[in-house]
PDB file of C-alpha atoms in Angstrom:
ATOM      1  CA  MET J 152       0.000   0.000   0.000  1.00 63.00           C
ATOM      2  CA  GLY J 153       2.822   2.410   0.892  1.00 66.00           C
ATOM      3  CA  ILE J 154       4.556   1.930  -2.450  1.00 73.00           C
ATOM      4  CA  ARG J 155       1.305   2.684  -4.300  1.00 71.00           C
ATOM      5  CA  ILE J 156       0.934   5.981  -2.472  1.00 73.00           C
ATOM      6  CA  LEU J 157       4.571   6.864  -3.215  1.00 66.00           C
ATOM      7  CA  VAL J 158       4.086   6.106  -6.932  1.00 68.00           C
ATOM      8  CA  LEU J 159       0.856   8.142  -7.001  1.00 71.00           C
ATOM      9  CA  LEU J 160       2.526  11.124  -5.298  1.00 71.00           C
ATOM     10  CA  THR J 161       5.448  10.933  -7.723  1.00 70.00           C
ATOM     11  CA  GLN J 162       3.095  10.912 -10.719  1.00 72.00           C
ATOM     12  CA  LEU J 163       1.165  13.853  -9.265  1.00 70.00           C
ATOM     13  CA  ALA J 164       4.370  15.842  -8.740  1.00 72.00           C
ATOM     14  CA  LEU J 165       5.476  15.174 -12.322  1.00 68.00           C
ATOM     15  CA  ALA J 166       2.090  16.235 -13.688  1.00 67.00           C
ATOM     16  CA  MET J 167       2.138  19.461 -11.654  1.00 63.00           C
ATOM     17  CA  ALA J 168       5.639  20.280 -12.870  1.00 65.00           C
ATOM     18  CA  SER J 169       4.430  20.216 -16.462  1.00 66.00           C
ATOM     19  CA  LEU J 170       1.407  22.509 -15.945  1.00 68.00           C
ATOM     20  CA  GLU J 171       1.643  25.963 -17.483  1.00 71.00           C
ATOM     21  CA  VAL J 172       0.121  29.053 -15.847  1.00 72.00           C
ATOM     22  CA  ILE J 173      -1.979  30.880 -18.445  1.00 71.00           C
ATOM     23  CA  SER J 174      -3.630  33.506 -16.236  1.00 77.00           C
ATOM     24  CA  GLN J 175      -3.662  34.158 -12.535  1.00 77.00           C
ATOM     25  CA  TRP J 176      -5.337  36.511 -10.104  1.00 82.00           C
ATOM     26  CA  SER J 177      -5.124  37.247  -6.412  1.00 84.00           C
ATOM     27  CA  LEU J 178      -8.641  38.709  -6.725  1.00 89.00           C
ATOM     28  CA  LEU J 179     -10.808  38.796  -9.843  1.00 91.00           C
ATOM     29  CA  GLN J 180     -11.355  42.182 -11.469  1.00 93.00           C
ATOM     30  CA  PHE J 181     -14.089  43.059 -13.957  1.00 95.00           C
ATOM     31  CA  ASP J 182     -14.365  45.554 -16.782  1.00 95.00           C
ATOM     32  CA  PHE J 183     -17.316  47.354 -15.186  1.00 94.00           C
ATOM     33  CA  PRO J 184     -19.834  49.436 -17.093  1.00 93.00           C
ATOM     34  CA  PRO J 185     -20.458  52.961 -15.768  1.00 91.00           C
ATOM     35  CA  ASP J 186     -22.813  51.673 -13.040  1.00 91.00           C
ATOM     36  CA  PRO J 187     -22.251  52.939  -9.483  1.00 92.00           C
ATOM     37  CA  VAL J 188     -24.606  50.298  -8.020  1.00 91.00           C
ATOM     38  CA  LEU J 189     -22.482  47.424  -9.380  1.00 91.00           C
ATOM     39  CA  LEU J 190     -19.297  49.044  -8.105  1.00 92.00           C
ATOM     40  CA  GLU J 191     -20.804  49.642  -4.670  1.00 93.00           C
ATOM     41  CA  LYS J 192     -22.053  46.053  -4.322  1.00 93.00           C
ATOM     42  CA  PHE J 193     -18.862  44.403  -5.673  1.00 94.00           C
ATOM     43  CA  GLN J 194     -17.050  42.254  -3.095  1.00 95.00           C
ATOM     44  CA  PRO J 195     -13.965  40.813  -4.823  1.00 95.00           C
ATOM     45  CA  GLU J 196     -13.336  38.315  -2.012  1.00 95.00           C
ATOM     46  CA  ASN J 197     -16.687  36.650  -2.856  1.00 95.00           C
ATOM     47  CA  THR J 198     -15.907  36.025  -6.546  1.00 94.00           C
ATOM     48  CA  VAL J 199     -14.804  32.414  -6.822  1.00 94.00           C
ATOM     49  CA  PRO J 200     -14.590  30.791 -10.254  1.00 95.00           C
ATOM     50  CA  THR J 201     -15.840  27.191 -10.254  1.00 94.00           C
ATOM     51  CA  GLY J 202     -16.060  26.451 -13.966  1.00 94.00           C
ATOM     52  CA  LEU J 203     -13.803  26.981 -16.940  1.00 94.00           C
ATOM     53  CA  GLU J 204     -14.299  26.277 -20.630  1.00 96.00           C
ATOM     54  CA  ILE J 205     -11.946  26.973 -23.499  1.00 93.00           C
ATOM     55  CA  GLY J 206     -13.587  28.282 -26.655  1.00 92.00           C
ATOM     56  CA  TRP J 207     -12.005  28.965 -30.012  1.00 90.00           C
ATOM     57  CA  ASP J 208     -10.783  32.449 -29.086  1.00 92.00           C
ATOM     58  CA  ARG J 209     -11.880  32.919 -25.462  1.00 95.00           C
ATOM     59  CA  ILE J 210     -11.680  31.289 -22.053  1.00 95.00           C
ATOM     60  CA  TYR J 211     -15.015  31.326 -20.199  1.00 97.00           C
ATOM     61  CA  LEU J 212     -15.344  31.364 -16.409  1.00 97.00           C
ATOM     62  CA  GLY J 213     -18.374  30.384 -14.345  1.00 97.00           C
ATOM     63  CA  ILE J 214     -18.487  32.467 -11.159  1.00 97.00           C
ATOM     64  CA  PRO J 215     -21.538  31.474  -9.087  1.00 97.00           C
ATOM     65  CA  ARG J 216     -23.165  33.836  -6.632  1.00 95.00           C
ATOM     66  CA  LEU J 217     -22.092  31.827  -3.590  1.00 95.00           C
ATOM     67  CA  ARG J 218     -22.272  35.023  -1.549  1.00 95.00           C
ATOM     68  CA  ALA J 219     -23.399  38.579  -2.239  1.00 94.00           C
ATOM     69  CA  GLY J 220     -21.165  40.908  -4.243  1.00 94.00           C
ATOM     70  CA  VAL J 221     -20.584  38.940  -7.464  1.00 96.00           C
ATOM     71  CA  PRO J 222     -21.196  41.388 -10.332  1.00 96.00           C
ATOM     72  CA  ALA J 223     -21.155  38.897 -13.251  1.00 96.00           C
ATOM     73  CA  THR J 224     -21.683  35.143 -12.949  1.00 97.00           C
ATOM     74  CA  LEU J 225     -20.267  34.325 -16.385  1.00 98.00           C
ATOM     75  CA  ALA J 226     -17.200  36.059 -17.788  1.00 98.00           C
ATOM     76  CA  TRP J 227     -14.510  35.625 -20.406  1.00 97.00           C
ATOM     77  CA  ILE J 228     -10.927  36.528 -21.160  1.00 95.00           C
ATOM     78  CA  PRO J 229      -9.126  36.326 -24.520  1.00 94.00           C
ATOM     79  CA  ARG J 230      -7.069  33.191 -25.195  1.00 90.00           C
ATOM     80  CA  SER J 231      -4.290  35.197 -26.832  1.00 88.00           C
ATOM     81  CA  LEU J 232      -2.878  36.804 -23.686  1.00 85.00           C
ATOM     82  CA  PRO J 233       0.760  36.424 -22.678  1.00 84.00           C
ATOM     83  CA  PRO J 234       1.219  33.729 -19.992  1.00 79.00           C
ATOM     84  CA  GLY J 235       0.933  34.740 -16.336  1.00 77.00           C
ATOM     85  CA  VAL J 236      -1.041  37.976 -16.701  1.00 84.00           C
ATOM     86  CA  SER J 237      -4.057  38.904 -14.555  1.00 87.00           C
ATOM     87  CA  PRO J 238      -6.624  39.917 -17.177  1.00 92.00           C
ATOM     88  CA  VAL J 239      -9.732  41.939 -16.438  1.00 94.00           C
ATOM     89  CA  LEU J 240     -12.875  39.839 -16.871  1.00 96.00           C
ATOM     90  CA  GLN J 241     -15.511  40.744 -19.448  1.00 97.00           C
ATOM     91  CA  ALA J 242     -19.142  39.933 -18.632  1.00 97.00           C
ATOM     92  CA  TYR J 243     -20.613  37.355 -21.013  1.00 98.00           C
ATOM     93  CA  PRO J 244     -22.460  37.892 -23.247  1.00 98.00           C
ATOM     94  CA  ASP J 245     -22.730  41.475 -21.910  1.00 97.00           C
ATOM     95  CA  TRP J 246     -23.679  43.311 -18.720  1.00 96.00           C
ATOM     96  CA  SER J 247     -27.410  43.361 -19.515  1.00 96.00           C
ATOM     97  CA  TRP J 248     -27.534  39.639 -18.659  1.00 97.00           C
ATOM     98  CA  HIS J 249     -26.163  40.222 -15.137  1.00 96.00           C
ATOM     99  CA  THR J 250     -28.772  42.394 -13.414  1.00 93.00           C
ATOM    100  CA  ALA J 251     -28.735  40.044 -10.390  1.00 90.00           C
ATOM    101  CA  GLY J 252     -25.358  41.632  -9.544  1.00 88.00           C
ATOM    102  CA  ARG J 253     -27.310  44.833  -8.855  1.00 87.00           C
ATOM    103  CA  SER J 254     -29.923  42.856  -6.814  1.00 88.00           C
ATOM    104  CA  ASP J 255     -32.349  43.232  -9.723  1.00 89.00           C
ATOM    105  CA  ILE J 256     -33.564  39.681 -10.342  1.00 93.00           C
ATOM    106  CA  ASN J 257     -34.576  38.925 -13.932  1.00 94.00           C
ATOM    107  CA  CYS J 258     -35.134  35.201 -14.553  1.00 95.00           C
ATOM    108  CA  THR J 259     -34.428  35.533 -18.278  1.00 95.00           C
ATOM    109  CA  GLY J 260     -30.918  36.756 -17.436  1.00 96.00           C
ATOM    110  CA  LEU J 261     -28.051  34.974 -15.705  1.00 97.00           C
ATOM    111  CA  ILE J 262     -28.474  34.322 -11.990  1.00 96.00           C
ATOM    112  CA  SER J 263     -25.733  31.928 -10.848  1.00 96.00           C
ATOM    113  CA  VAL J 264     -23.537  29.906 -13.209  1.00 97.00           C
ATOM    114  CA  TYR J 265     -21.315  27.136 -11.879  1.00 96.00           C
ATOM    115  CA  ARG J 266     -20.256  25.410 -15.105  1.00 96.00           C
ATOM    116  CA  VAL J 267     -20.313  25.943 -18.862  1.00 97.00           C
ATOM    117  CA  ARG J 268     -19.469  23.665 -21.783  1.00 97.00           C
ATOM    118  CA  ALA J 269     -18.635  24.344 -25.432  1.00 96.00           C
ATOM    119  CA  ASP J 270     -19.718  21.997 -28.195  1.00 94.00           C
ATOM    120  CA  ARG J 271     -18.211  21.279 -31.592  1.00 91.00           C
ATOM    121  CA  CYS J 272     -20.666  23.710 -33.259  1.00 92.00           C
ATOM    122  CA  ASN J 273     -19.188  26.696 -31.390  1.00 94.00           C
ATOM    123  CA  ARG J 274     -22.095  26.956 -28.957  1.00 96.00           C
ATOM    124  CA  LEU J 275     -21.713  27.642 -25.256  1.00 97.00           C
ATOM    125  CA  TRP J 276     -24.044  25.657 -22.984  1.00 97.00           C
ATOM    126  CA  VAL J 277     -24.599  27.511 -19.710  1.00 98.00           C
ATOM    127  CA  LEU J 278     -26.170  25.862 -16.667  1.00 97.00           C
ATOM    128  CA  ASP J 279     -27.767  28.520 -14.475  1.00 97.00           C
ATOM    129  CA  ALA J 280     -28.678  27.216 -10.992  1.00 95.00           C
ATOM    130  CA  GLY J 281     -31.174  30.027 -10.299  1.00 93.00           C
ATOM    131  CA  VAL J 282     -29.897  30.235  -6.701  1.00 93.00           C
ATOM    132  CA  ILE J 283     -28.127  33.190  -5.106  1.00 93.00           C
ATOM    133  CA  THR J 284     -26.135  33.299  -1.880  1.00 91.00           C
ATOM    134  CA  SER J 285     -26.047  29.503  -1.841  1.00 89.00           C
ATOM    135  CA  LEU J 286     -23.469  29.432   0.968  1.00 90.00           C
ATOM    136  CA  ASP J 287     -25.308  31.874   3.224  1.00 90.00           C
ATOM    137  CA  ASP J 288     -29.060  31.342   2.925  1.00 89.00           C
ATOM    138  CA  PHE J 289     -29.651  29.375  -0.318  1.00 89.00           C
ATOM    139  CA  ARG J 290     -32.255  31.555  -2.019  1.00 88.00           C
ATOM    140  CA  ARG J 291     -33.807  30.076  -5.155  1.00 89.00           C
ATOM    141  CA  VAL J 292     -34.928  33.184  -7.013  1.00 90.00           C
ATOM    142  CA  CYS J 293     -35.509  31.601 -10.445  1.00 93.00           C
ATOM    143  CA  PRO J 294     -35.962  28.133 -11.870  1.00 93.00           C
ATOM    144  CA  PRO J 295     -32.725  26.515 -13.045  1.00 95.00           C
ATOM    145  CA  LYS J 296     -32.144  26.655 -16.783  1.00 96.00           C
ATOM    146  CA  ILE J 297     -29.788  25.894 -19.614  1.00 97.00           C
ATOM    147  CA  LEU J 298     -28.962  28.769 -21.949  1.00 98.00           C
ATOM    148  CA  ILE J 299     -27.260  28.044 -25.250  1.00 98.00           C
ATOM    149  CA  PHE J 300     -25.258  30.849 -26.883  1.00 98.00           C
ATOM    150  CA  ASP J 301     -23.654  31.054 -30.304  1.00 97.00           C
ATOM    151  CA  MET J 302     -20.053  31.943 -29.450  1.00 96.00           C
ATOM    152  CA  ALA J 303     -19.472  33.556 -32.851  1.00 96.00           C
ATOM    153  CA  THR J 304     -22.250  36.128 -32.332  1.00 97.00           C
ATOM    154  CA  ASP J 305     -22.728  35.982 -28.518  1.00 97.00           C
ATOM    155  CA  ARG J 306     -26.473  35.628 -29.135  1.00 98.00           C
ATOM    156  CA  LEU J 307     -28.854  33.362 -27.288  1.00 98.00           C
ATOM    157  CA  VAL J 308     -29.879  30.376 -29.426  1.00 97.00           C
ATOM    158  CA  ARG J 309     -32.148  28.554 -26.989  1.00 97.00           C
ATOM    159  CA  SER J 310     -33.365  28.485 -23.372  1.00 97.00           C
ATOM    160  CA  VAL J 311     -34.508  25.376 -21.518  1.00 96.00           C
ATOM    161  CA  TYR J 312     -36.115  25.882 -18.095  1.00 95.00           C
ATOM    162  CA  PHE J 313     -36.383  23.058 -15.557  1.00 92.00           C
ATOM    163  CA  PRO J 314     -39.959  22.848 -14.190  1.00 89.00           C
ATOM    164  CA  ARG J 315     -40.170  23.280 -10.408  1.00 83.00           C
ATOM    165  CA  GLU J 316     -42.095  20.005 -10.034  1.00 87.00           C
ATOM    166  CA  LEU J 317     -39.031  18.085 -11.272  1.00 86.00           C
ATOM    167  CA  LEU J 318     -36.776  19.493  -8.543  1.00 86.00           C
ATOM    168  CA  ARG J 319     -36.531  19.090  -4.811  1.00 86.00           C
ATOM    169  CA  PRO J 320     -36.649  22.373  -2.872  1.00 79.00           C
ATOM    170  CA  SER J 321     -32.944  22.128  -2.060  1.00 83.00           C
ATOM    171  CA  SER J 322     -31.791  21.006  -5.537  1.00 87.00           C
ATOM    172  CA  LEU J 323     -28.663  22.771  -6.711  1.00 90.00           C
ATOM    173  CA  LEU J 324     -27.700  22.016 -10.303  1.00 90.00           C
ATOM    174  CA  THR J 325     -23.994  22.710 -10.657  1.00 89.00           C
ATOM    175  CA  ASN J 326     -22.621  20.588 -13.493  1.00 91.00           C
ATOM    176  CA  ILE J 327     -23.431  20.013 -17.141  1.00 91.00           C
ATOM    177  CA  VAL J 328     -22.136  17.237 -19.378  1.00 91.00           C
ATOM    178  CA  LEU J 329     -22.501  17.299 -23.154  1.00 89.00           C
ATOM    179  CA  ASP J 330     -22.297  14.321 -25.438  1.00 88.00           C
ATOM    180  CA  ASP J 331     -21.905  15.805 -28.893  1.00 80.00           C
ATOM    181  CA  SER J 332     -20.256  12.732 -30.355  1.00 79.00           C
ATOM    182  CA  ARG J 333     -21.620  11.587 -33.646  1.00 74.00           C
ATOM    183  CA  SER J 334     -23.602   8.403 -33.870  1.00 61.00           C
ATOM    184  CA  SER J 335     -22.117   5.747 -36.161  1.00 62.00           C
ATOM    185  CA  ALA J 336     -25.553   4.321 -36.994  1.00 56.00           C
TER     186      ALA J 336
END
């Protein structure tokens, strides 16, 4: 048993040595619109990215509203940055989708995104949990949904809402898996 652990730790150390830092932050910063309410409510210590997806020309970050003070729950940075920089995050697809950061709940917008996935057709699949302050008081303010965006145009292609009767009161949808493999039949 001891030798197995030693081999596993050695493999882990070798894998970590070969990882390359692309971007890094001590605290996330956003490219804010001229909105004093967003700036006033922003609490950088509460912005914790939990999901990452690499698109053709962008890297997308899911930043759920675990606590108050998260201005945008889905953001992006360009892929073409020099290694090691701390880029400013851009709200995706734009700031109009993130009114929950101003405490203005709009269920057609983005509420709290944990994970996103890109498919082979250049679409971004976004799982929105519909829950804010999930670590503090777990407030479901909207039904969970999947939003599908065309990454070439940043436009919404489709919305799929989960009916409340399919969920338990404490359901928290945090992960999405896509199978866009082609059938051989």
